[in-house]
Amino acid sequence: MSIDQSKVFAELSLKAVNPGAHDSQHGWSTASGVTFDAINPATEERLAQVVAATAEDLERVTQTAVAAHQRWRMVPAPRRGELVARIGELCKQHHQALAAIVALETGKSLAEAMGEVREVIDMAILAAGQSRMLYGFTQQSQRTHHRMYDQWLPLGVVGIISAYNFPAAVWAQNGFLSAIGGNTVIWKPSPKVPLTALALQHLCVIAMNELGQEGVFSLVIPESNEVAEQLVRDTRVALISFTGSSPVGRKVAQIVGSTLGRRSLLECSGNNGCIVDETADLELAAAAIAFGAVGTSGQRCTSTRRVIAQRSIARPLVELLKKAYGRIAVGDPAVAGNLVGPLVDRAAAAHFERSVAEAVELGGQVVFGGKRMDRPGYFVEPTIIVNARNEWPCVQEETFAPLIYVIEYDDLAEAIALHNGVVQGLASGIHSNHLGHIELFLSAAGSDCGIAKVNMGTTGADVGAAFGGEKETGGGRTAGSDAWRGYMRRQSVCINWGKDSPWNHLLND
Ligand code: UN1
């Protein structure tokens, strides 16, 4: 398997130089004339250029989204679902080409990129079905001849700010739920991965035109953060869904929170731990940890970063991990068989090197990998560091790289305390065959994360579940379960269908 870039570009309407903003009213914009490069992290070569969106571009896009919402909110929800379903069909039709773009600009393997586009298609199916099920509860009124229920109404314009690691799936999770909820969408992707966003917007344009639903999906790709901040500050934007680091998420929450009534939905850093107890199937655990830690080059917010291993099995577990890691092919993501590609850019590779150096300085021992690879592209070795301590600063922070720290424990209460002893709270896991251990991990005294997995890696959330985490991960939820409610406002309705009112007597002659 290899990628024919010019064929893929032609299929997805991508060019050597691409406009950086689109809305249905004004079309594609190249107003700024200032370009930036989309880079292939596997080769460090330029894939294409994008004309950076400006503040004026965003203003035009916002005006269109505000105006389009006036009409879109009154479109019956199942009709809204049809637009999302059509976008899903188009993604299915162009599945391979979209995956090729995802692989080229993120550096994730083609197989993983296929999986990410599959997630977009699955989200479209889920959201289209959900559009017929925006259920509110009915309540029993204490008043005679009164009916009560709650209903869910659109918020308005939703701004989606997404990270580089999932250039398609995160938009789909947020954008499709926003759209079925009657909101219009402004997407600001990471400028590190503009081509996937452009390709998806081209498909959205086809679907919107076909169904006569222009203005629902729009795109701005500025290079600088100032334009993104303008989106976050704009009081015409009812909800900002932000996926990225906790420090930036905190800033987003502060800005949005300074105007009451606006909302932020945050999906920020994770520092995901996996407990392996003395009853665990160690081969299953090692395979799951390898996938969770090294898949996507450790650049998922759900990637396994800390392995909390019972002392008696820590050594054999590490031996199995080394065996598994030794069989992981790292290389050009476009080549079949390579499981792991590069990190996204030079800064990410430097962060990896700094974290390894810090752990070694503090007494950690590298038992596998540890180095940046001597080849073009931002490749680093999948890395295992043992004798780590939870309180080390490098262990406490999220290093977006295929790097795990192994921390040993004696009893499960200690393991859970270590597990929860970080500021982040996204994904978590336990490998065990002891029912009591598993249930304690899942109890109120157990994992404090938004996602808890048993005998699985920490990555690979199913779209049917609500996705997100607690603590500094930000508390937002997207994707399945009842996450759609986060994109709508609840209205409690009470109807008097009788003839009585508390002060009826005032008018009774
Ligand atoms: C992210 O990494 O920002 O569950 C979100 C998973 C992926 C995570 C996507 N769906 O591993």
Short mmCIF file of N, CA, C and O in Angstrom, two decimals, residues 97-215:
data_model
loop_
_atom_site.label_atom_id
_atom_site.label_comp_id
_atom_site.label_asym_id
_atom_site.label_seq_id
_atom_site.Cartn_x
_atom_site.Cartn_y
_atom_site.Cartn_z
N ALA A 97 -9.30 7.85 0.28
CA ALA A 97 -8.61 9.11 -0.01
C ALA A 97 -8.50 9.97 1.25
O ALA A 97 -7.45 10.56 1.53
N LEU A 98 -9.60 10.03 2.02
CA LEU A 98 -9.55 10.80 3.27
C LEU A 98 -8.51 10.22 4.22
O LEU A 98 -7.74 10.96 4.85
N ALA A 99 -8.48 8.89 4.31
CA ALA A 99 -7.50 8.25 5.20
C ALA A 99 -6.08 8.56 4.74
O ALA A 99 -5.18 8.78 5.56
N ALA A 100 -5.88 8.60 3.42
CA ALA A 100 -4.55 8.91 2.91
C ALA A 100 -4.12 10.30 3.35
O ALA A 100 -2.96 10.51 3.77
N ILE A 101 -5.05 11.27 3.28
CA ILE A 101 -4.72 12.64 3.71
C ILE A 101 -4.41 12.67 5.21
O ILE A 101 -3.46 13.31 5.65
N VAL A 102 -5.25 11.96 5.99
CA VAL A 102 -5.01 11.91 7.45
C VAL A 102 -3.61 11.34 7.71
O VAL A 102 -2.83 11.89 8.50
N ALA A 103 -3.27 10.25 7.04
CA ALA A 103 -1.96 9.62 7.26
C ALA A 103 -0.82 10.55 6.83
O ALA A 103 0.17 10.69 7.53
N LEU A 104 -1.01 11.19 5.67
CA LEU A 104 0.06 12.06 5.16
C LEU A 104 0.34 13.22 6.09
O LEU A 104 1.50 13.57 6.32
N GLU A 105 -0.71 13.84 6.63
CA GLU A 105 -0.41 15.05 7.39
C GLU A 105 -0.26 14.84 8.90
O GLU A 105 0.34 15.67 9.56
N THR A 106 -0.78 13.71 9.42
CA THR A 106 -0.56 13.46 10.86
C THR A 106 0.63 12.53 11.08
O THR A 106 1.23 12.53 12.14
N GLY A 107 0.92 11.65 10.11
CA GLY A 107 1.97 10.65 10.31
C GLY A 107 1.44 9.37 10.95
O GLY A 107 2.21 8.46 11.21
N LYS A 108 0.11 9.28 11.16
CA LYS A 108 -0.40 8.01 11.72
C LYS A 108 -0.48 6.98 10.60
O LYS A 108 -0.56 7.33 9.42
N SER A 109 -0.44 5.70 10.97
CA SER A 109 -0.41 4.65 9.94
C SER A 109 -1.69 4.69 9.12
O SER A 109 -2.74 5.14 9.60
N LEU A 110 -1.59 4.20 7.89
CA LEU A 110 -2.76 4.20 7.02
C LEU A 110 -3.91 3.40 7.64
O LEU A 110 -5.07 3.78 7.53
N ALA A 111 -3.56 2.31 8.33
CA ALA A 111 -4.61 1.49 8.96
C ALA A 111 -5.33 2.31 10.04
O ALA A 111 -6.56 2.29 10.15
N GLU A 112 -4.56 3.05 10.84
CA GLU A 112 -5.19 3.88 11.87
C GLU A 112 -5.99 5.02 11.24
O GLU A 112 -7.04 5.41 11.75
N ALA A 113 -5.47 5.56 10.15
CA ALA A 113 -6.18 6.64 9.47
C ALA A 113 -7.50 6.13 8.89
O ALA A 113 -8.52 6.82 8.96
N MET A 114 -7.49 4.90 8.35
CA MET A 114 -8.75 4.29 7.89
C MET A 114 -9.72 4.19 9.07
O MET A 114 -10.92 4.45 8.94
N GLY A 115 -9.19 3.81 10.23
CA GLY A 115 -10.00 3.70 11.44
C GLY A 115 -10.59 5.04 11.85
O GLY A 115 -11.74 5.13 12.27
N GLU A 116 -9.79 6.09 11.72
CA GLU A 116 -10.31 7.41 12.10
C GLU A 116 -11.45 7.84 11.17
O GLU A 116 -12.47 8.36 11.63
N VAL A 117 -11.29 7.61 9.88
CA VAL A 117 -12.37 7.99 8.95
C VAL A 117 -13.60 7.12 9.20
O VAL A 117 -14.74 7.58 9.13
N ARG A 118 -13.37 5.86 9.55
CA ARG A 118 -14.48 4.97 9.93
C ARG A 118 -15.25 5.59 11.11
O ARG A 118 -16.48 5.53 11.18
N GLU A 119 -14.50 6.20 12.03
CA GLU A 119 -15.14 6.83 13.19
C GLU A 119 -16.03 7.99 12.75
O GLU A 119 -17.10 8.23 13.32
N VAL A 120 -15.59 8.73 11.72
CA VAL A 120 -16.41 9.82 11.18
C VAL A 120 -17.72 9.25 10.61
O VAL A 120 -18.81 9.77 10.88
N ILE A 121 -17.59 8.17 9.85
CA ILE A 121 -18.77 7.54 9.25
C ILE A 121 -19.70 7.03 10.35
O ILE A 121 -20.92 7.24 10.31
N ASP A 122 -19.13 6.37 11.34
CA ASP A 122 -19.93 5.86 12.46
C ASP A 122 -20.64 6.99 13.21
O ASP A 122 -21.79 6.86 13.63
N MET A 123 -19.92 8.10 13.39
CA MET A 123 -20.54 9.24 14.10
C MET A 123 -21.70 9.80 13.29
O MET A 123 -22.71 10.23 13.86
N ALA A 124 -21.56 9.80 11.96
CA ALA A 124 -22.64 10.31 11.11
C ALA A 124 -23.88 9.42 11.26
O ALA A 124 -25.01 9.92 11.39
N ILE A 125 -23.65 8.10 11.29
CA ILE A 125 -24.77 7.16 11.45
C ILE A 125 -25.41 7.37 12.81
O ILE A 125 -26.64 7.45 12.95
N LEU A 126 -24.56 7.47 13.82
CA LEU A 126 -25.08 7.66 15.19
C LEU A 126 -25.89 8.95 15.29
O LEU A 126 -27.01 8.97 15.80
N ALA A 127 -25.31 10.04 14.77
CA ALA A 127 -25.97 11.35 14.90
C ALA A 127 -27.26 11.40 14.09
O ALA A 127 -28.27 11.97 14.54
N ALA A 128 -27.23 10.79 12.89
CA ALA A 128 -28.45 10.80 12.07
C ALA A 128 -29.58 10.05 12.79
O ALA A 128 -30.73 10.51 12.81
N GLY A 129 -29.25 8.93 13.41
CA GLY A 129 -30.26 8.20 14.19
C GLY A 129 -30.71 9.01 15.40
O GLY A 129 -31.90 9.11 15.71
N GLN A 130 -29.73 9.61 16.06
CA GLN A 130 -30.03 10.41 17.26
C GLN A 130 -30.97 11.56 16.94
O GLN A 130 -31.74 12.00 17.80
N SER A 131 -30.89 12.07 15.70
CA SER A 131 -31.73 13.22 15.35
C SER A 131 -33.22 12.91 15.50
O SER A 131 -34.03 13.82 15.62
N ARG A 132 -33.59 11.65 15.53
CA ARG A 132 -34.99 11.27 15.76
C ARG A 132 -35.26 10.97 17.23
O ARG A 132 -36.37 10.57 17.59
N MET A 133 -34.25 11.15 18.05
CA MET A 133 -34.38 10.74 19.45
C MET A 133 -33.85 11.82 20.40
O MET A 133 -33.10 11.52 21.32
N LEU A 134 -34.21 13.07 20.12
CA LEU A 134 -33.76 14.15 21.02
C LEU A 134 -34.80 14.26 22.14
O LEU A 134 -35.53 15.23 22.26
N TYR A 135 -34.84 13.21 22.93
CA TYR A 135 -35.93 13.03 23.88
C TYR A 135 -35.84 13.95 25.08
O TYR A 135 -34.76 14.17 25.64
N GLY A 136 -37.01 14.44 25.51
CA GLY A 136 -37.10 15.10 26.81
C GLY A 136 -38.02 14.26 27.69
O GLY A 136 -38.89 13.56 27.19
N PHE A 137 -37.81 14.34 29.00
CA PHE A 137 -38.70 13.63 29.93
C PHE A 137 -40.02 14.38 30.08
O PHE A 137 -40.04 15.61 29.98
N THR A 138 -41.06 13.63 30.36
CA THR A 138 -42.28 14.30 30.82
C THR A 138 -42.31 14.20 32.33
O THR A 138 -41.77 13.26 32.91
N GLN A 139 -42.91 15.21 32.96
CA GLN A 139 -43.01 15.18 34.41
C GLN A 139 -44.49 15.26 34.82
O GLN A 139 -45.31 15.72 34.03
N GLN A 140 -44.78 14.84 36.03
CA GLN A 140 -46.15 14.89 36.55
C GLN A 140 -46.35 16.21 37.27
O GLN A 140 -45.70 16.48 38.28
N SER A 141 -47.23 17.05 36.74
CA SER A 141 -47.49 18.32 37.39
C SER A 141 -48.30 18.12 38.66
O SER A 141 -49.20 17.28 38.70
N GLN A 142 -48.03 18.94 39.68
CA GLN A 142 -48.84 18.89 40.91
C GLN A 142 -50.10 19.73 40.76
O GLN A 142 -50.97 19.73 41.63
N ARG A 143 -50.21 20.44 39.66
CA ARG A 143 -51.40 21.27 39.45
C ARG A 143 -52.40 20.51 38.58
O ARG A 143 -52.03 19.74 37.71
N THR A 144 -53.67 20.80 38.83
CA THR A 144 -54.75 20.16 38.02
C THR A 144 -54.73 20.73 36.61
O THR A 144 -54.53 21.92 36.42
N HIS A 145 -54.95 19.85 35.63
CA HIS A 145 -55.04 20.26 34.22
C HIS A 145 -53.78 21.00 33.75
O HIS A 145 -53.86 22.02 33.06
N HIS A 146 -52.64 20.52 34.17
CA HIS A 146 -51.37 21.07 33.69
C HIS A 146 -50.52 19.93 33.15
O HIS A 146 -50.58 18.82 33.67
N ARG A 147 -49.78 20.25 32.12
CA ARG A 147 -48.86 19.25 31.58
C ARG A 147 -47.45 19.82 31.61
O ARG A 147 -47.23 21.00 31.32
N MET A 148 -46.49 18.96 31.96
CA MET A 148 -45.09 19.41 32.04
C MET A 148 -44.19 18.45 31.28
O MET A 148 -44.37 17.24 31.32
N TYR A 149 -43.22 19.03 30.63
CA TYR A 149 -42.18 18.19 29.98
C TYR A 149 -40.96 19.05 29.72
O TYR A 149 -41.04 20.29 29.80
N ASP A 150 -39.84 18.42 29.47
CA ASP A 150 -38.73 19.24 29.00
C ASP A 150 -38.44 18.94 27.54
O ASP A 150 -38.65 17.83 27.05
N GLN A 151 -38.02 20.00 26.86
CA GLN A 151 -37.69 19.86 25.45
C GLN A 151 -36.30 20.44 25.23
O GLN A 151 -35.82 21.27 26.01
N TRP A 152 -35.69 19.99 24.16
CA TRP A 152 -34.31 20.38 23.86
C TRP A 152 -34.28 21.22 22.60
O TRP A 152 -34.77 20.80 21.55
N LEU A 153 -33.70 22.41 22.73
CA LEU A 153 -33.69 23.39 21.65
C LEU A 153 -32.25 23.73 21.25
O LEU A 153 -31.32 23.54 22.05
N PRO A 154 -32.05 24.24 20.05
CA PRO A 154 -30.69 24.55 19.60
C PRO A 154 -30.04 25.65 20.45
O PRO A 154 -30.74 26.49 21.03
N LEU A 155 -28.71 25.65 20.48
CA LEU A 155 -27.98 26.69 21.20
C LEU A 155 -27.75 27.91 20.32
O LEU A 155 -27.83 29.04 20.77
N GLY A 156 -27.36 27.68 19.06
CA GLY A 156 -27.02 28.79 18.17
C GLY A 156 -25.85 28.40 17.28
O GLY A 156 -25.90 27.39 16.59
N VAL A 157 -24.77 29.20 17.35
CA VAL A 157 -23.57 28.88 16.58
C VAL A 157 -22.59 28.15 17.51
O VAL A 157 -22.38 28.56 18.65
N VAL A 158 -22.03 27.05 17.02
CA VAL A 158 -21.03 26.30 17.79
C VAL A 158 -19.67 26.44 17.12
O VAL A 158 -19.54 26.23 15.91
N GLY A 159 -18.66 26.81 17.90
CA GLY A 159 -17.28 26.87 17.42
C GLY A 159 -16.54 25.62 17.85
O GLY A 159 -16.58 25.26 19.03
N ILE A 160 -15.91 24.95 16.90
CA ILE A 160 -15.16 23.72 17.23
C ILE A 160 -13.68 23.99 16.99
O ILE A 160 -13.27 24.34 15.87
N ILE A 161 -12.89 23.84 18.03
CA ILE A 161 -11.43 24.00 17.90
C ILE A 161 -10.82 22.62 18.16
O ILE A 161 -10.98 22.06 19.24
N SER A 162 -10.19 22.06 17.14
CA SER A 162 -9.71 20.67 17.26
C SER A 162 -8.19 20.60 17.16
O SER A 162 -7.55 21.51 16.63
N ALA A 163 -7.65 19.49 17.66
CA ALA A 163 -6.21 19.30 17.73
C ALA A 163 -5.71 18.54 16.50
O ALA A 163 -6.51 18.08 15.68
N TYR A 164 -4.39 18.39 16.39
CA TYR A 164 -3.83 17.77 15.19
C TYR A 164 -3.96 16.26 15.17
O TYR A 164 -3.90 15.63 14.11
N ASN A 165 -4.12 15.63 16.34
CA ASN A 165 -3.98 14.16 16.39
C ASN A 165 -5.16 13.40 15.81
O ASN A 165 -5.01 12.29 15.33
N PHE A 166 -6.35 14.01 15.89
CA PHE A 166 -7.53 13.42 15.25
C PHE A 166 -8.18 14.48 14.38
O PHE A 166 -9.17 15.11 14.76
N PRO A 167 -7.61 14.67 13.18
CA PRO A 167 -8.04 15.82 12.37
C PRO A 167 -9.44 15.67 11.79
O PRO A 167 -10.01 16.64 11.31
N ALA A 168 -10.01 14.47 11.84
CA ALA A 168 -11.35 14.26 11.29
C ALA A 168 -12.35 13.87 12.38
O ALA A 168 -13.45 14.42 12.45
N ALA A 169 -11.98 12.92 13.24
CA ALA A 169 -12.95 12.32 14.17
C ALA A 169 -13.47 13.33 15.20
O ALA A 169 -14.67 13.32 15.52
N VAL A 170 -12.59 14.19 15.69
CA VAL A 170 -13.04 15.13 16.73
C VAL A 170 -14.05 16.12 16.16
O VAL A 170 -15.06 16.46 16.79
N TRP A 171 -13.79 16.57 14.92
CA TRP A 171 -14.78 17.44 14.25
C TRP A 171 -16.11 16.71 14.09
O TRP A 171 -17.18 17.28 14.34
N ALA A 172 -16.04 15.44 13.67
CA ALA A 172 -17.28 14.69 13.43
C ALA A 172 -18.07 14.54 14.73
O ALA A 172 -19.30 14.74 14.75
N GLN A 173 -17.39 14.18 15.81
CA GLN A 173 -18.09 13.99 17.09
C GLN A 173 -18.84 15.26 17.47
O GLN A 173 -20.01 15.23 17.85
N ASN A 174 -18.15 16.38 17.37
CA ASN A 174 -18.75 17.65 17.80
C ASN A 174 -19.68 18.24 16.74
O ASN A 174 -20.76 18.73 17.06
N GLY A 175 -19.22 18.20 15.51
CA GLY A 175 -19.96 18.87 14.44
C GLY A 175 -21.28 18.19 14.13
O GLY A 175 -22.29 18.86 13.91
N PHE A 176 -21.30 16.87 14.11
CA PHE A 176 -22.53 16.16 13.74
C PHE A 176 -23.57 16.31 14.85
O PHE A 176 -24.76 16.48 14.58
N LEU A 177 -23.14 16.24 16.12
CA LEU A 177 -24.11 16.44 17.21
C LEU A 177 -24.60 17.88 17.21
O LEU A 177 -25.78 18.14 17.46
N SER A 178 -23.70 18.82 16.92
CA SER A 178 -24.12 20.23 16.84
C SER A 178 -25.19 20.39 15.77
O SER A 178 -26.22 21.06 15.99
N ALA A 179 -24.94 19.80 14.60
CA ALA A 179 -25.85 20.01 13.47
C ALA A 179 -27.23 19.40 13.72
O ALA A 179 -28.24 20.04 13.48
N ILE A 180 -27.26 18.17 14.25
CA ILE A 180 -28.60 17.58 14.49
C ILE A 180 -29.33 18.37 15.57
O ILE A 180 -30.56 18.42 15.59
N GLY A 181 -28.56 19.02 16.45
CA GLY A 181 -29.17 19.85 17.50
C GLY A 181 -29.67 21.19 16.99
O GLY A 181 -30.12 22.01 17.79
N GLY A 182 -29.52 21.45 15.69
CA GLY A 182 -30.04 22.70 15.13
C GLY A 182 -29.08 23.87 15.20
O GLY A 182 -29.48 25.03 15.05
N ASN A 183 -27.81 23.56 15.43
CA ASN A 183 -26.79 24.61 15.50
C ASN A 183 -26.04 24.68 14.18
O ASN A 183 -25.91 23.68 13.47
N THR A 184 -25.49 25.85 13.88
CA THR A 184 -24.55 25.95 12.77
C THR A 184 -23.14 25.90 13.34
O THR A 184 -22.92 26.20 14.52
N VAL A 185 -22.19 25.48 12.50
CA VAL A 185 -20.87 25.08 12.99
C VAL A 185 -19.76 25.89 12.32
O VAL A 185 -19.73 25.99 11.09
N ILE A 186 -18.88 26.44 13.13
CA ILE A 186 -17.64 27.04 12.61
C ILE A 186 -16.49 26.17 13.12
O ILE A 186 -16.31 26.02 14.33
N TRP A 187 -15.73 25.60 12.21
CA TRP A 187 -14.63 24.70 12.60
C TRP A 187 -13.29 25.40 12.43
O TRP A 187 -13.00 25.91 11.35
N LYS A 188 -12.52 25.42 13.51
CA LYS A 188 -11.14 25.90 13.44
C LYS A 188 -10.22 24.73 13.76
O LYS A 188 -9.98 24.41 14.93
N PRO A 189 -9.69 24.05 12.75
CA PRO A 189 -8.79 22.92 13.01
C PRO A 189 -7.39 23.40 13.35
O PRO A 189 -7.08 24.59 13.23
N SER A 190 -6.55 22.48 13.76
CA SER A 190 -5.14 22.81 13.99
C SER A 190 -4.48 23.13 12.65
O SER A 190 -4.65 22.38 11.68
N PRO A 191 -3.70 24.23 12.58
CA PRO A 191 -3.02 24.55 11.31
C PRO A 191 -1.95 23.51 10.95
O PRO A 191 -1.44 23.52 9.84
N LYS A 192 -1.66 22.58 11.87
CA LYS A 192 -0.72 21.50 11.54
C LYS A 192 -1.35 20.47 10.61
O LYS A 192 -0.65 19.70 9.98
N VAL A 193 -2.69 20.42 10.58
CA VAL A 193 -3.38 19.40 9.76
C VAL A 193 -4.54 20.03 8.96
O VAL A 193 -5.70 19.61 9.08
N PRO A 194 -4.22 21.02 8.12
CA PRO A 194 -5.31 21.74 7.44
C PRO A 194 -5.96 20.95 6.31
O PRO A 194 -7.12 21.21 5.96
N LEU A 195 -5.26 19.97 5.75
CA LEU A 195 -5.76 19.35 4.50
C LEU A 195 -6.96 18.45 4.75
O LEU A 195 -7.89 18.41 3.94
N THR A 196 -6.96 17.73 5.85
CA THR A 196 -8.13 16.90 6.19
C THR A 196 -9.36 17.78 6.34
O THR A 196 -10.44 17.46 5.85
N ALA A 197 -9.17 18.92 7.01
CA ALA A 197 -10.30 19.83 7.24
C ALA A 197 -10.81 20.38 5.91
O ALA A 197 -12.03 20.46 5.69
N LEU A 198 -9.89 20.74 5.02
CA LEU A 198 -10.30 21.27 3.71
C LEU A 198 -11.06 20.20 2.94
O LEU A 198 -12.11 20.48 2.34
N ALA A 199 -10.54 18.97 2.96
CA ALA A 199 -11.20 17.88 2.22
C ALA A 199 -12.60 17.66 2.77
O ALA A 199 -13.57 17.49 2.00
N LEU A 200 -12.74 17.66 4.10
CA LEU A 200 -14.07 17.43 4.70
C LEU A 200 -15.02 18.59 4.37
O LEU A 200 -16.21 18.38 4.12
N GLN A 201 -14.49 19.81 4.38
CA GLN A 201 -15.35 20.95 4.05
C GLN A 201 -15.84 20.86 2.60
O GLN A 201 -17.00 21.16 2.31
N HIS A 202 -14.96 20.42 1.69
CA HIS A 202 -15.40 20.23 0.31
C HIS A 202 -16.56 19.24 0.26
O HIS A 202 -17.53 19.44 -0.49
N LEU A 203 -16.49 18.16 1.03
CA LEU A 203 -17.58 17.18 1.04
C LEU A 203 -18.84 17.78 1.67
O LEU A 203 -19.96 17.54 1.20
N CYS A 204 -18.66 18.58 2.72
CA CYS A 204 -19.82 19.25 3.35
C CYS A 204 -20.51 20.17 2.35
O CYS A 204 -21.74 20.26 2.32
N VAL A 205 -19.71 20.86 1.53
CA VAL A 205 -20.29 21.77 0.54
C VAL A 205 -21.17 20.99 -0.44
O VAL A 205 -22.29 21.40 -0.76
N ILE A 206 -20.67 19.84 -0.88
CA ILE A 206 -21.46 19.00 -1.80
C ILE A 206 -22.80 18.63 -1.14
O ILE A 206 -23.87 18.81 -1.72
N ALA A 207 -22.72 18.15 0.10
CA ALA A 207 -23.93 17.70 0.80
C ALA A 207 -24.88 18.87 1.06
O ALA A 207 -26.10 18.75 0.86
N MET A 208 -24.35 20.00 1.50
CA MET A 208 -25.21 21.16 1.80
C MET A 208 -25.92 21.64 0.54
O MET A 208 -27.12 21.95 0.56
N ASN A 209 -25.18 21.69 -0.58
CA ASN A 209 -25.79 22.14 -1.84
C ASN A 209 -26.85 21.16 -2.32
O ASN A 209 -27.95 21.56 -2.73
N GLU A 210 -26.54 19.88 -2.26
CA GLU A 210 -27.50 18.86 -2.71
C GLU A 210 -28.83 18.97 -1.95
O GLU A 210 -29.89 18.83 -2.52
N LEU A 211 -28.72 19.18 -0.64
CA LEU A 211 -29.93 19.16 0.20
C LEU A 211 -30.51 20.55 0.43
O LEU A 211 -31.48 20.70 1.18
N GLY A 212 -29.89 21.56 -0.17
CA GLY A 212 -30.39 22.93 0.03
C GLY A 212 -30.26 23.39 1.47
O GLY A 212 -31.12 24.08 1.99
N GLN A 213 -29.19 22.97 2.12
CA GLN A 213 -28.99 23.33 3.53
C GLN A 213 -27.67 24.10 3.69
O GLN A 213 -26.83 23.77 4.54
N GLU A 214 -27.52 25.14 2.90
CA GLU A 214 -26.27 25.91 2.94
C GLU A 214 -26.10 26.60 4.29
O GLU A 214 -27.07 26.92 4.97
N GLY A 215 -24.85 26.81 4.66
CA GLY A 215 -24.54 27.62 5.83
C GLY A 215 -24.39 26.84 7.13
O GLY A 215 -24.05 27.43 8.16
#
